[in-house]
mmCIF file of C-alpha atoms in Angstrom:
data_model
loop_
_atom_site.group_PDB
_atom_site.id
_atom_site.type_symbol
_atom_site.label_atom_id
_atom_site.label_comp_id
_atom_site.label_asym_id
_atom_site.label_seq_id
_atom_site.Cartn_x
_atom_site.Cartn_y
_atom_site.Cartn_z
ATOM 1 C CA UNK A 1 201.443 12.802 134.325
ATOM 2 C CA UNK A 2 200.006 14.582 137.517
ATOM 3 C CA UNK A 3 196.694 13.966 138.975
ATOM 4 C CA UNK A 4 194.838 16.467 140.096
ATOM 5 C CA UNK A 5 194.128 16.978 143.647
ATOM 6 C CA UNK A 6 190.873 16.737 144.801
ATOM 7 C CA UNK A 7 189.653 17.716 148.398
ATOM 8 C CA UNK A 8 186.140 16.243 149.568
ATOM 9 C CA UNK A 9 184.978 17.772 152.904
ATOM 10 C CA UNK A 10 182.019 16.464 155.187
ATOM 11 C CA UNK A 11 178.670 17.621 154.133
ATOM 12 C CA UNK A 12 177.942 20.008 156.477
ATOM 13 C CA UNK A 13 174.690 20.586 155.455
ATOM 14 C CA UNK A 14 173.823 16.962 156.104
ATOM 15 C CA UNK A 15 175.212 16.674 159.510
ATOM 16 C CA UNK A 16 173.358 20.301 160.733
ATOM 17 C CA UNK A 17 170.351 18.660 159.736
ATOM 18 C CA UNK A 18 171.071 15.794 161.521
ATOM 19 C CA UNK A 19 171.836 17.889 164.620
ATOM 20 C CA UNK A 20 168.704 19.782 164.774
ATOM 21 C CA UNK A 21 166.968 16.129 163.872
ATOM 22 C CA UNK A 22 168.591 14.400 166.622
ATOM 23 C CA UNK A 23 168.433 17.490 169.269
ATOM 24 C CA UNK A 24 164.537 17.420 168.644
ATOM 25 C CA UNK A 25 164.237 13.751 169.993
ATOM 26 C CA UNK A 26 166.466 15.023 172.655
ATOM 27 C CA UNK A 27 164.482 17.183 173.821
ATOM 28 C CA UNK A 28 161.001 14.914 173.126
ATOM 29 C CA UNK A 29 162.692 12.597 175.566
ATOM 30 C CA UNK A 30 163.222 15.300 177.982
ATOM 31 C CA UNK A 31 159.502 16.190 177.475
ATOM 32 C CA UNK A 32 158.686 12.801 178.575
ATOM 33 C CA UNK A 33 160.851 12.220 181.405
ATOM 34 C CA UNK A 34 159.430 15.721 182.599
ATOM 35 C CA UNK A 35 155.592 15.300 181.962
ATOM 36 C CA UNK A 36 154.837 11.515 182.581
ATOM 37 C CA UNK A 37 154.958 9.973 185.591
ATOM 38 C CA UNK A 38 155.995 6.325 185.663
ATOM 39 C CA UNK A 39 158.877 4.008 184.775
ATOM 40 C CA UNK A 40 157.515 3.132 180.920
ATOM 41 C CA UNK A 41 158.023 6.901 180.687
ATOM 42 C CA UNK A 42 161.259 7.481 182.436
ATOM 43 C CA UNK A 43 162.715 4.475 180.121
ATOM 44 C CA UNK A 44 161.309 5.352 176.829
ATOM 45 C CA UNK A 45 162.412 9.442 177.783
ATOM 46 C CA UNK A 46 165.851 8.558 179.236
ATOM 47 C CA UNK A 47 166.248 6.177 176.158
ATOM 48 C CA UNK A 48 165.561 8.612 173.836
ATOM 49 C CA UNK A 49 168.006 11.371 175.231
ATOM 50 C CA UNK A 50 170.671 8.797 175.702
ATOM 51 C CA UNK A 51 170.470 7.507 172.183
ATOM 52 C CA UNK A 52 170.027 10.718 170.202
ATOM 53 C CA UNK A 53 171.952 12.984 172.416
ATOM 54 C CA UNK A 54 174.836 10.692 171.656
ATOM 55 C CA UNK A 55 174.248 10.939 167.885
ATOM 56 C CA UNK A 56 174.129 15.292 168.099
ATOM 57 C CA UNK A 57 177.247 14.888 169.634
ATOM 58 C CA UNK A 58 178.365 12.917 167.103
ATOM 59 C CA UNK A 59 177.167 15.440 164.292
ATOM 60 C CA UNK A 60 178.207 18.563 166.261
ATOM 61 C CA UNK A 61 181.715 17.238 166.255
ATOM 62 C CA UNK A 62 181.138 15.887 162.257
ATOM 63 C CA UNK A 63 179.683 19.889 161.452
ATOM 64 C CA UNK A 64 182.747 21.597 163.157
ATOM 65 C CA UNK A 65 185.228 18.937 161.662
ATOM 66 C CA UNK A 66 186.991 20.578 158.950
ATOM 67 C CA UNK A 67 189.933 18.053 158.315
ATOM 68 C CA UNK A 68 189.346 16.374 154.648
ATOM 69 C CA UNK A 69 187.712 13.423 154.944
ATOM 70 C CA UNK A 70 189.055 12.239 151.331
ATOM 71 C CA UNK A 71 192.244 13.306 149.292
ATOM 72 C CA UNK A 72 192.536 12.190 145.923
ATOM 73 C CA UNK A 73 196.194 13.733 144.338
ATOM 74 C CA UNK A 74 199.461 12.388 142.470
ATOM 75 C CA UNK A 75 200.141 10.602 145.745
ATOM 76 C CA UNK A 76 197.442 8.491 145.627
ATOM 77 C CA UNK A 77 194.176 8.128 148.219
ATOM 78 C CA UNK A 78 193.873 9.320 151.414
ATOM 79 C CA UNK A 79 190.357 8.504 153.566
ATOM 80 C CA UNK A 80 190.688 9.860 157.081
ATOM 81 C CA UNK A 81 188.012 7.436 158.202
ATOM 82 C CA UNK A 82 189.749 4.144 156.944
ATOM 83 C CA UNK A 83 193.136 5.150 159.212
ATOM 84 C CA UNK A 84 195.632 3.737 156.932
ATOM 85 C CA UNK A 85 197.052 6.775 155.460
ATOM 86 C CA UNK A 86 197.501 7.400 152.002
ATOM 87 C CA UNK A 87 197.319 4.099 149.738
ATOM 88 C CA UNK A 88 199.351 4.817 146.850
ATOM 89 C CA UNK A 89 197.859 4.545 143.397
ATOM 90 C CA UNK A 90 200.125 1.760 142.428
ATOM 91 C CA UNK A 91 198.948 -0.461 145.664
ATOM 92 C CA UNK A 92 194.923 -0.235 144.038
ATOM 93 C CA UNK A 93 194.368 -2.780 141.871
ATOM 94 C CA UNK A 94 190.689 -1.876 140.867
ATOM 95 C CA UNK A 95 187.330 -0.810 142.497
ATOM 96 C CA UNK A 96 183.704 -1.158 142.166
ATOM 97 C CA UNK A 97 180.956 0.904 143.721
ATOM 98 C CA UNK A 98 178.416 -0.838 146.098
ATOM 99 C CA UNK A 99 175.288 -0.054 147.599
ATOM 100 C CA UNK A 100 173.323 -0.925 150.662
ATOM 101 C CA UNK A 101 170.402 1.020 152.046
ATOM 102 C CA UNK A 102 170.978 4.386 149.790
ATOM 103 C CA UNK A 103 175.014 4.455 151.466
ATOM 104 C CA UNK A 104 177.496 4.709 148.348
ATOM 105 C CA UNK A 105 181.120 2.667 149.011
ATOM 106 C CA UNK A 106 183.803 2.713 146.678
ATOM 107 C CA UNK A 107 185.466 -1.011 147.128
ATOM 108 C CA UNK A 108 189.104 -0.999 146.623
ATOM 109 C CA UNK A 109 190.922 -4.200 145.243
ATOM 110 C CA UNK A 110 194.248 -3.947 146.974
ATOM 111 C CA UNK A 111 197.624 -5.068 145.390
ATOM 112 C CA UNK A 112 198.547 -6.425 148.867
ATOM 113 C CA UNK A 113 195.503 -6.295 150.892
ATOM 114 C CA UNK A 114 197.321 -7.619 154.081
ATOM 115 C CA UNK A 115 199.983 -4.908 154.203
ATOM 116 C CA UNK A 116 196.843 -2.225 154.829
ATOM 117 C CA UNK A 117 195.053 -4.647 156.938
ATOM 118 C CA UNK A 118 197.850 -4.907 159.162
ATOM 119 C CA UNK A 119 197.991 -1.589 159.920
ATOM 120 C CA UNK A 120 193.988 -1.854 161.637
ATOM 121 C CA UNK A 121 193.608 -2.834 164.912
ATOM 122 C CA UNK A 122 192.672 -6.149 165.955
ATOM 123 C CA UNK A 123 188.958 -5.199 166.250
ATOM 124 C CA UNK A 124 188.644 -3.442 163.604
ATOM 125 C CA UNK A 125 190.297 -6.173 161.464
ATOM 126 C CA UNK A 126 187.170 -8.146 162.750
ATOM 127 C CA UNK A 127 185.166 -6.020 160.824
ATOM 128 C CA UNK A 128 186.836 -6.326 157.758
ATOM 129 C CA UNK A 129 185.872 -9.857 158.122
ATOM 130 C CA UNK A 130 182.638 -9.525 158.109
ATOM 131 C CA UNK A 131 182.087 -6.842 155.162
ATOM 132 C CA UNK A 132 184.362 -9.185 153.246
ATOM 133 C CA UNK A 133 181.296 -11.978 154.173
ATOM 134 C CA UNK A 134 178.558 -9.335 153.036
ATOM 135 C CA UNK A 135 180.408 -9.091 149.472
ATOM 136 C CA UNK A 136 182.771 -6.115 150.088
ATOM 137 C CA UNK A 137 186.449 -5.323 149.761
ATOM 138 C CA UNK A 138 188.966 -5.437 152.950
ATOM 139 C CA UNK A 139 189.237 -1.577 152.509
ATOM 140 C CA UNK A 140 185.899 0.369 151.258
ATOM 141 C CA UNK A 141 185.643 4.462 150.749
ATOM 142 C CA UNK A 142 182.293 4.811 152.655
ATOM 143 C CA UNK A 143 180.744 8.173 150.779
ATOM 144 C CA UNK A 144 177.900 8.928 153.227
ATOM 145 C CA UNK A 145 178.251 12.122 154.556
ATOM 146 C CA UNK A 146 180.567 13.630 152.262
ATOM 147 C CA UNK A 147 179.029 15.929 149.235
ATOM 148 C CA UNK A 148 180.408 13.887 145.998
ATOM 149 C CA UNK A 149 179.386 11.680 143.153
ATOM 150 C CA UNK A 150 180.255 8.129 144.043
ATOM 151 C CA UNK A 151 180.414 7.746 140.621
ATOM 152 C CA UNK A 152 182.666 10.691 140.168
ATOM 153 C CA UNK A 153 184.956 9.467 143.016
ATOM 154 C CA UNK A 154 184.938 5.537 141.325
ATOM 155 C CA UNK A 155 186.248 6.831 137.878
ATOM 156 C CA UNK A 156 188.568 8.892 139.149
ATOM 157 C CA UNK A 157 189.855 6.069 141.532
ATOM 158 C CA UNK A 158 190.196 4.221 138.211
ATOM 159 C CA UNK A 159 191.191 6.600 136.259
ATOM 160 C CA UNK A 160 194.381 6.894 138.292
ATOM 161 C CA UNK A 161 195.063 3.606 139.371
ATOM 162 C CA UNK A 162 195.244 2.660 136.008
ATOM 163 C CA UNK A 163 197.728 6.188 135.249
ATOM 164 C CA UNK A 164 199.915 4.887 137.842
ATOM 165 C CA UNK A 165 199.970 1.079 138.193
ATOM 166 C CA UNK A 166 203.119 -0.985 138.410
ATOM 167 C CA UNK A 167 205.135 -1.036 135.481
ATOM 168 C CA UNK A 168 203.448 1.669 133.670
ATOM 169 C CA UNK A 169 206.684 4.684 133.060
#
């Protein structure tokens, strides 16, 4: 049996909203700088254009990105952000879906967890370390920003782990 593919996108509604947010305290920060003399000013300003003119170019590039961010097909998953590659369905053991502040992640229980770990870079193998410590799997689907069910994207995750685990024909 074939899966289906299935093709999730950014939400590029989300991250044009965040752009306009984030260029607004841009230019509120300029506003400052510009109309209040003093260094409390020039901080909080320059502050506020450093921090949220590096976020709107984070969610220009994130609007004009049209790569898929997640590939679920006979192959098996694919999450550009993770930078693994495709894990094939036979590697997943499980998952569960998490929570934390309204952000959706799909925890994957590898087969062989170190084989995909070892494939991270040092620092970001770090990191792993410390979601593991806050309760979550070495490798987790992050679904912010992208416009799917996280509970669509667990079943299906299930669904064909289970249609293509080890020692199944």
């Amino acid at each position: 049996m074939q899966a289906d593919r299935w093709v999730i996108a950014n939400a590029r509604g989300r991250y044009a909203w965040l752009l306009l947010l984030s260029s607004a305290f841009v230019a509120l920060g300029a506003a400052i700088v510009l109309r209040k003399p003093g260094l409390e000013a020039y901080l909080i300003g320059g502050a506020s254009i450093v921090f949220f003119g590096a976020g709107a170019v984070l969610f220009a590039f994130e609007l004009i990105d049209r790569r898929p961010r997640l590939i679920l097909d006979h192959e098996g998953l694919y999450d550009r952000t993770l930078g693994v590659g495709t894990i094939p369905w036979r590697d997943i053991a499980g998952a569960q879906l998490l929570s934390t502040r309204g952000h959706a992640f799909v925890c994957l229980q590898l087969r062989d967890p170190e084989h995909w770990l070892s494939k991270l870079p040092p620092r970001q193998r770090r990191l792993v370390a410390l979601n593991q410590r806050l309760g979550f799997a070495a490798l987790n689907v992050n679904l912010s920003g992208v416009p799917a069910d996280p509970v669509a994207v667990l079943e299906r995750i299930l669904k064909y782990s289970a249609m293509y685990e080890p020692g199944r024909g």
